[in-house]
Coordinates of C-alpha atoms (C1' of nucleotides) in Angstrom, one line a residue:
Chain A
M1 CA 107.6 86.7 87.1
S2 CA 107.1 85.1 83.7
T3 CA 109.7 87.1 81.9
S4 CA 112.5 86.8 84.5
D5 CA 111.8 83.7 86.5
P6 CA 115.0 82.8 88.4
E7 CA 114.0 79.2 88.0
R8 CA 114.5 79.3 84.3
P9 CA 117.0 76.6 83.6
G10 CA 119.3 78.9 81.7
F11 CA 119.5 81.3 84.6
V12 CA 120.3 78.6 87.1
L13 CA 123.3 77.2 85.3
P14 CA 125.6 80.3 85.5
L15 CA 124.5 80.9 89.0
L16 CA 125.6 77.4 89.9
L17 CA 128.9 77.8 88.2
L18 CA 129.5 81.0 90.0
A19 CA 128.4 79.5 93.3
G20 CA 131.0 76.7 92.8
F21 CA 133.8 79.1 92.0
R22 CA 132.8 81.4 94.8
S23 CA 132.5 78.7 97.4
L24 CA 136.1 77.6 96.6
I25 CA 137.5 81.1 96.6
D26 CA 135.6 82.0 99.8
D27 CA 136.8 78.9 101.6
L28 CA 140.3 79.5 100.4
H29 CA 140.5 83.0 101.7
T30 CA 138.8 82.2 104.9
E31 CA 141.6 79.7 105.6
L32 CA 144.3 81.9 104.1
A33 CA 143.3 84.7 106.5
R34 CA 143.6 82.2 109.4
Q35 CA 147.1 81.2 108.2
G36 CA 148.4 84.7 108.4
H37 CA 147.3 86.3 105.1
P38 CA 144.2 88.3 105.9
D39 CA 145.0 90.9 103.3
L40 CA 145.2 88.5 100.4
R41 CA 142.2 89.1 98.2
P42 CA 140.8 86.9 95.4
A43 CA 142.4 88.9 92.6
H44 CA 145.8 88.9 94.4
G45 CA 146.3 85.2 94.0
F46 CA 146.0 85.4 90.3
V47 CA 148.4 88.3 90.2
L48 CA 151.0 86.4 92.3
Q49 CA 150.4 83.4 90.0
A50 CA 151.1 85.7 87.0
V51 CA 154.2 87.2 88.5
G52 CA 155.6 83.7 89.0
V53 CA 158.7 82.6 90.9
D54 CA 160.9 84.2 88.2
G55 CA 159.4 87.6 88.5
T56 CA 158.4 89.8 85.6
T57 CA 157.8 93.5 84.8
A58 CA 154.6 95.6 85.1
S59 CA 154.1 95.7 81.3
E60 CA 154.5 92.0 80.9
L61 CA 152.3 91.4 83.9
G62 CA 149.6 93.6 82.4
H63 CA 149.9 91.6 79.2
R64 CA 149.5 88.3 81.1
L65 CA 146.5 89.5 83.0
G66 CA 144.9 91.1 80.0
V67 CA 144.9 94.6 81.5
S68 CA 146.8 97.8 80.8
K69 CA 150.3 98.3 82.0
Q70 CA 149.1 101.1 84.2
A71 CA 146.5 98.9 85.9
A72 CA 149.1 96.3 86.4
G73 CA 151.4 98.9 87.8
K74 CA 148.8 100.1 90.4
T75 CA 148.1 96.5 91.4
V76 CA 151.8 95.9 91.9
D77 CA 151.9 99.1 94.1
R78 CA 149.2 97.6 96.3
L79 CA 150.9 94.2 96.6
V80 CA 154.2 95.9 97.3
A81 CA 152.5 97.9 100.1
L82 CA 151.1 94.7 101.5
G83 CA 154.5 93.1 101.4
Y84 CA 153.8 90.4 98.8
L85 CA 155.9 91.9 96.0
E86 CA 159.0 94.0 95.6
R87 CA 160.5 96.0 92.8
A88 CA 164.1 95.9 91.7
D89 CA 166.1 97.6 89.0
D90 CA 167.0 95.5 86.0
P91 CA 170.8 95.8 85.6
A92 CA 170.6 94.9 81.9
D93 CA 167.9 97.5 81.0
A94 CA 167.5 100.7 83.0
R95 CA 163.9 101.2 81.8
R96 CA 162.7 97.9 83.3
K97 CA 161.7 97.5 86.9
L98 CA 161.7 93.8 87.9
V99 CA 158.7 92.7 90.0
R100 CA 159.4 89.8 92.3
M101 CA 157.6 88.0 95.0
T102 CA 158.9 88.5 98.5
E103 CA 159.1 85.6 101.0
K104 CA 155.7 86.5 102.1
G105 CA 154.4 86.4 98.6
V106 CA 155.9 82.9 98.0
D107 CA 154.4 81.8 101.3
G108 CA 150.9 83.1 100.3
L109 CA 151.1 81.5 96.9
R110 CA 152.3 78.2 98.2
R111 CA 149.6 78.1 100.9
S112 CA 146.9 78.9 98.4
A113 CA 148.1 76.1 96.1
V114 CA 148.0 73.6 99.0
L115 CA 144.6 74.8 100.0
F116 CA 143.2 74.7 96.5
D117 CA 144.2 71.0 96.3
A118 CA 142.6 70.4 99.7
L119 CA 139.4 72.0 98.6
R120 CA 139.2 69.9 95.5
E121 CA 139.8 66.9 97.7
R122 CA 136.8 67.9 99.7
W123 CA 134.7 67.8 96.5
V124 CA 136.2 64.4 95.7
T125 CA 135.1 63.2 99.1
R126 CA 131.6 64.4 98.6
L127 CA 131.0 63.5 95.0
G128 CA 133.6 60.9 94.2
A129 CA 136.7 61.2 92.0
D130 CA 134.9 60.2 88.9
R131 CA 132.2 62.8 89.1
V132 CA 134.6 65.6 89.8
A133 CA 136.7 64.5 86.9
A134 CA 133.6 64.3 84.7
L135 CA 132.6 67.7 85.8
E136 CA 136.0 69.1 84.8
D137 CA 136.0 67.2 81.5
D138 CA 132.6 68.6 80.7
L139 CA 133.6 72.1 81.5
R140 CA 136.8 71.8 79.5
A141 CA 134.7 70.5 76.6
V142 CA 132.2 73.3 76.6
T143 CA 134.2 76.4 77.3
P144 CA 136.4 78.0 74.7
P145 CA 140.1 77.7 75.5
D146 CA 140.5 81.5 75.7
S147 CA 138.1 81.7 78.6
F148 CA 140.3 79.5 80.6
R149 CA 142.7 82.3 81.6
L150 CA 144.2 84.1 84.6
D151 CA 142.9 87.5 83.8
V152 CA 140.3 87.5 86.5
P153 CA 140.7 91.0 87.9
G154 CA 139.2 93.1 85.1
W155 CA 136.7 91.0 83.3
F156 CA 133.8 91.4 85.7
G157 CA 134.2 95.1 86.4
T158 CA 134.6 97.5 83.6
Chain B
M1 CA 157.3 76.3 89.3
S2 CA 156.9 73.7 92.0
T3 CA 155.1 75.7 94.5
S4 CA 152.6 77.3 92.2
D5 CA 152.1 75.0 89.3
P6 CA 149.0 76.1 87.4
E7 CA 148.5 72.4 86.5
R8 CA 147.9 71.5 90.2
P9 CA 144.5 69.9 90.2
G10 CA 143.1 72.2 92.8
F11 CA 144.1 75.2 90.9
V12 CA 142.4 74.0 87.7
L13 CA 139.0 73.4 89.2
P14 CA 138.1 77.0 90.1
L15 CA 139.5 78.2 86.8
L16 CA 137.2 75.8 84.9
L17 CA 134.2 76.9 86.9
L18 CA 135.0 80.5 86.3
A19 CA 135.6 79.8 82.6
G20 CA 132.2 78.2 82.4
F21 CA 130.5 81.1 84.0
R22 CA 132.5 83.6 82.0
S23 CA 131.8 82.0 78.7
L24 CA 128.1 82.1 79.3
I25 CA 128.1 85.7 80.5
D26 CA 130.4 86.8 77.7
D27 CA 128.3 85.1 75.1
L28 CA 125.1 86.5 76.6
H29 CA 126.4 90.1 76.6
T30 CA 127.8 89.8 73.1
E31 CA 124.4 88.8 71.8
L32 CA 122.6 91.3 74.1
A33 CA 124.8 94.1 72.7
R34 CA 123.7 93.0 69.2
Q35 CA 120.1 93.1 70.2
G36 CA 120.2 96.8 71.3
H37 CA 121.6 96.6 74.8
P38 CA 125.3 97.4 74.4
D39 CA 125.4 99.2 77.8
L40 CA 124.0 96.3 79.8
R41 CA 126.9 94.9 81.9
P42 CA 127.1 91.6 83.7
A43 CA 126.2 93.0 87.1
H44 CA 123.3 94.9 85.6
G45 CA 121.4 91.7 84.8
F46 CA 121.6 90.6 88.4
V47 CA 120.4 94.0 89.5
L48 CA 117.4 94.0 87.2
Q49 CA 116.6 90.5 88.4
A50 CA 116.7 91.7 91.9
V51 CA 114.5 94.7 91.2
G52 CA 111.9 92.3 89.7
V53 CA 108.8 93.1 87.7
D54 CA 107.1 94.5 90.9
G55 CA 109.8 97.0 91.7
T56 CA 111.4 97.6 95.0
T57 CA 113.3 100.3 97.0
A58 CA 117.0 101.0 97.1
S59 CA 117.3 99.7 100.7
E60 CA 115.5 96.5 99.9
L61 CA 117.6 96.1 96.7
G62 CA 120.7 96.5 98.7
H63 CA 119.5 93.9 101.1
R64 CA 118.7 91.5 98.3
L65 CA 122.1 92.0 96.6
G66 CA 124.0 91.9 99.9
V67 CA 125.4 95.4 99.6
S68 CA 124.8 98.6 101.5
K69 CA 121.8 100.8 100.7
Q70 CA 124.2 103.5 99.5
A71 CA 125.9 101.2 97.0
A72 CA 122.5 100.0 95.8
G73 CA 121.4 103.6 95.4
K74 CA 124.4 104.5 93.2
T75 CA 123.8 101.4 91.1
V76 CA 120.2 102.5 90.6
D77 CA 121.5 105.9 89.6
R78 CA 123.5 104.4 86.8
L79 CA 120.7 102.1 85.6
V80 CA 118.4 105.1 85.7
A81 CA 120.9 107.1 83.6
L82 CA 121.0 104.2 81.1
G83 CA 117.2 104.1 80.9
Y84 CA 116.7 100.7 82.5
L85 CA 115.2 101.8 85.8
E86 CA 113.0 104.7 87.0
R87 CA 112.2 106.1 90.3
A88 CA 108.8 107.0 91.6
D89 CA 107.4 108.3 94.9
D90 CA 105.6 105.9 97.1
P91 CA 102.1 107.4 97.7
A92 CA 101.8 105.4 100.9
D93 CA 105.2 106.4 102.4
A94 CA 106.9 109.7 101.6
R95 CA 110.3 108.3 102.7
R96 CA 110.3 105.5 100.1
K97 CA 111.3 105.9 96.5
L98 CA 110.0 103.0 94.4
V99 CA 112.5 101.6 91.9
R100 CA 110.9 100.1 88.8
M101 CA 112.0 98.7 85.5
T102 CA 111.3 100.8 82.4
E103 CA 110.1 99.2 79.2
K104 CA 113.8 99.0 78.2
G105 CA 114.6 97.3 81.5
V106 CA 111.9 94.7 81.0
D107 CA 113.1 94.2 77.4
G108 CA 116.7 93.7 78.5
L109 CA 115.8 91.2 81.2
R110 CA 113.4 89.3 79.0
R111 CA 116.0 89.0 76.3
S112 CA 118.7 87.9 78.7
A113 CA 116.4 85.2 80.1
V114 CA 115.7 83.9 76.6
L115 CA 119.4 84.0 75.8
F116 CA 120.4 82.2 79.0
D117 CA 118.1 79.4 78.1
A118 CA 119.5 79.3 74.6
L119 CA 123.0 79.1 75.9
R120 CA 122.1 76.3 78.2
E121 CA 120.6 74.5 75.2
R122 CA 123.9 74.9 73.4
W123 CA 125.6 73.0 76.3
V124 CA 122.9 70.4 76.1
T125 CA 123.6 70.0 72.4
R126 CA 127.3 69.6 73.0
L127 CA 127.2 67.4 76.2
G128 CA 123.8 65.9 76.3
A129 CA 121.0 66.7 78.6
D130 CA 122.0 64.1 81.1
R131 CA 125.5 65.4 81.6
V132 CA 124.4 69.0 81.9
A133 CA 121.8 67.9 84.5
A134 CA 124.5 65.9 86.3
L135 CA 126.8 68.8 86.3
E136 CA 124.1 71.0 87.8
D137 CA 123.2 68.3 90.4
D138 CA 126.8 68.0 91.4
L139 CA 127.3 71.7 91.8
R140 CA 124.1 71.9 93.8
A141 CA 125.3 69.1 96.0
V142 CA 128.7 70.6 96.7
T143 CA 128.0 74.3 97.1
P144 CA 126.5 75.7 100.3
P145 CA 123.0 77.1 99.6
D146 CA 124.2 80.6 100.7
S147 CA 126.6 80.8 97.9
F148 CA 123.8 80.4 95.4
R149 CA 122.8 84.0 95.4
L150 CA 122.2 87.0 93.3
D151 CA 124.7 89.3 95.0
V152 CA 127.3 89.1 92.3
P153 CA 128.3 92.8 92.1
G154 CA 130.3 93.2 95.2
W155 CA 131.8 89.8 96.1
F156 CA 134.7 89.9 93.8
G157 CA 135.8 93.5 94.1
T158 CA 136.4 94.9 97.6
Chain C
dC1 C1' 173.5 109.9 65.0
dT2 C1' 168.8 110.2 64.6
dG3 C1' 164.2 108.4 64.7
dT4 C1' 161.2 104.9 66.6
dT5 C1' 159.9 101.6 70.2
dT6 C1' 159.4 100.4 74.7
dG7 C1' 158.9 100.6 80.0
dG8 C1' 157.4 103.3 83.6
dA9 C1' 155.1 107.0 85.8
dC10 C1' 151.6 110.7 86.3
dA11 C1' 147.0 112.5 85.9
dA12 C1' 142.1 112.5 85.2
dC13 C1' 138.4 109.7 85.0
dC14 C1' 134.8 105.8 85.8
dA15 C1' 132.5 101.7 88.1
dC16 C1' 131.5 99.7 92.3
dG17 C1' 132.0 99.1 96.8
dT18 C1' 132.7 100.9 101.9
dT19 C1' 131.5 104.1 106.5
dG20 C1' 129.8 107.9 108.7
dA21 C1' 126.7 111.6 109.2
dC22 C1' 122.5 114.0 108.3
dT23 C1' 117.4 114.8 107.1
dA24 C1' 112.7 113.6 106.6
dT25 C1' 109.2 110.6 107.6
dC26 C1' 106.7 106.9 109.9
dG27 C1' 105.1 104.3 113.8
dT28 C1' 104.6 103.7 118.5
dA29 C1' 104.3 104.4 123.3
dC30 C1' 103.1 107.3 126.7
Chain D
dG1 C1' 99.1 114.8 120.8
dT2 C1' 103.6 114.7 121.4
dA3 C1' 108.1 112.8 122.0
dC4 C1' 111.1 109.2 120.4
dG5 C1' 113.2 105.4 117.9
dA6 C1' 113.5 103.1 113.6
dT7 C1' 113.6 103.5 108.7
dA8 C1' 114.5 105.5 103.7
dG9 C1' 117.2 108.2 101.2
dT10 C1' 121.1 111.3 100.2
dC11 C1' 125.8 113.4 100.6
dA12 C1' 130.6 113.1 101.4
dA13 C1' 135.0 111.0 101.7
dC14 C1' 137.5 107.2 100.7
dG15 C1' 139.5 102.5 98.7
dT16 C1' 140.2 99.4 94.9
dG17 C1' 140.6 98.0 90.3
dG18 C1' 140.1 99.4 86.0
dT19 C1' 140.5 103.0 81.6
dT20 C1' 142.8 106.6 78.3
dG21 C1' 146.1 110.1 77.4
dT22 C1' 150.5 112.2 78.0
dC23 C1' 155.2 112.4 78.9
dC24 C1' 160.2 111.1 79.6
dA25 C1' 164.2 108.2 79.6
dA26 C1' 166.4 104.3 77.9
dA27 C1' 167.1 101.1 74.2
dC28 C1' 167.4 99.9 69.5
dA29 C1' 167.6 100.0 64.4
dG30 C1' 168.5 102.5 60.3

DNA sequence: CTGTTTGGACAACCACGTTGACTATCGTAC
DNA sequence: GTACGATAGTCAACGTGGTTGTCCAAACAG
């Protein structure tokens, strides 16, 4: 395995970063399922986040998430079917359909925010506040600002 | 935005981890495309890694990647079509079809390994070897061992 | 009033996963 | 030596999350 040794230092780093991300997301959704949101999937949280409490439109949502308006529209369809979003006509512009969070959507987003904070706290307990902060500082220093975005859904797939 | 403030500390941590992972993967594939592998996608590297220089079978590959044998088979189909893998009969067992890397596959995997190392070097240059090592140690300490895996393809999607 | 943007929807397609069903082969136990 | 259970692979149908292209209706700017 000389050419593709998984112990190569460069190979381990991305795996560790992914493992950190995944462990947080997995724990979040395990707990979210327990709290009445079994259908909420990793990408959905980012979508709800992008919709925001003020609502938006499918086109604008696609823009925020970095995907096409059609993709955003289909995602909204699914979240509507799951009861997290709802559509409404825009009285000021008959072309636009406002996308808003339902009560359930707000509840899911609020719970995920609380849980994310709790999960970070768990890291603080295990590593210490200074080391977690240093880790965040280092990542901030080394990643380009444009990679710190919400457009999670599409980047991995196609 | 009180309930879903993106500046909430717990929300920032996973985003930073993802940004770190993504920046490495993005840079890797930008350079990989430049070096003659424009079709190699993030998931493919993990698949090639899982196939290994000794080759394997679709079922075993599915097992390693944590997906069904059918999903692994379809992924192999695509990599075969792209010229990175090839199938061969197992002379010792007529049921098994060996999956091996082609020359192109070995080349892609070798280049990605070299590039991963170079990208980690870039982090070392920017942060210092001690901080990168500390970052890795911290992540290792805080992530469960079962989240440090190769089964990237499926976890995010379905 | 007319021509151009814009928002949304529809269709076809692709990548990547799932289950279920089916066939062929292998290994074992009788 | 044969019957049977486990294993490898494939096919089909489907779900999700993307893409591009097309089209229409509403809005806007000249």
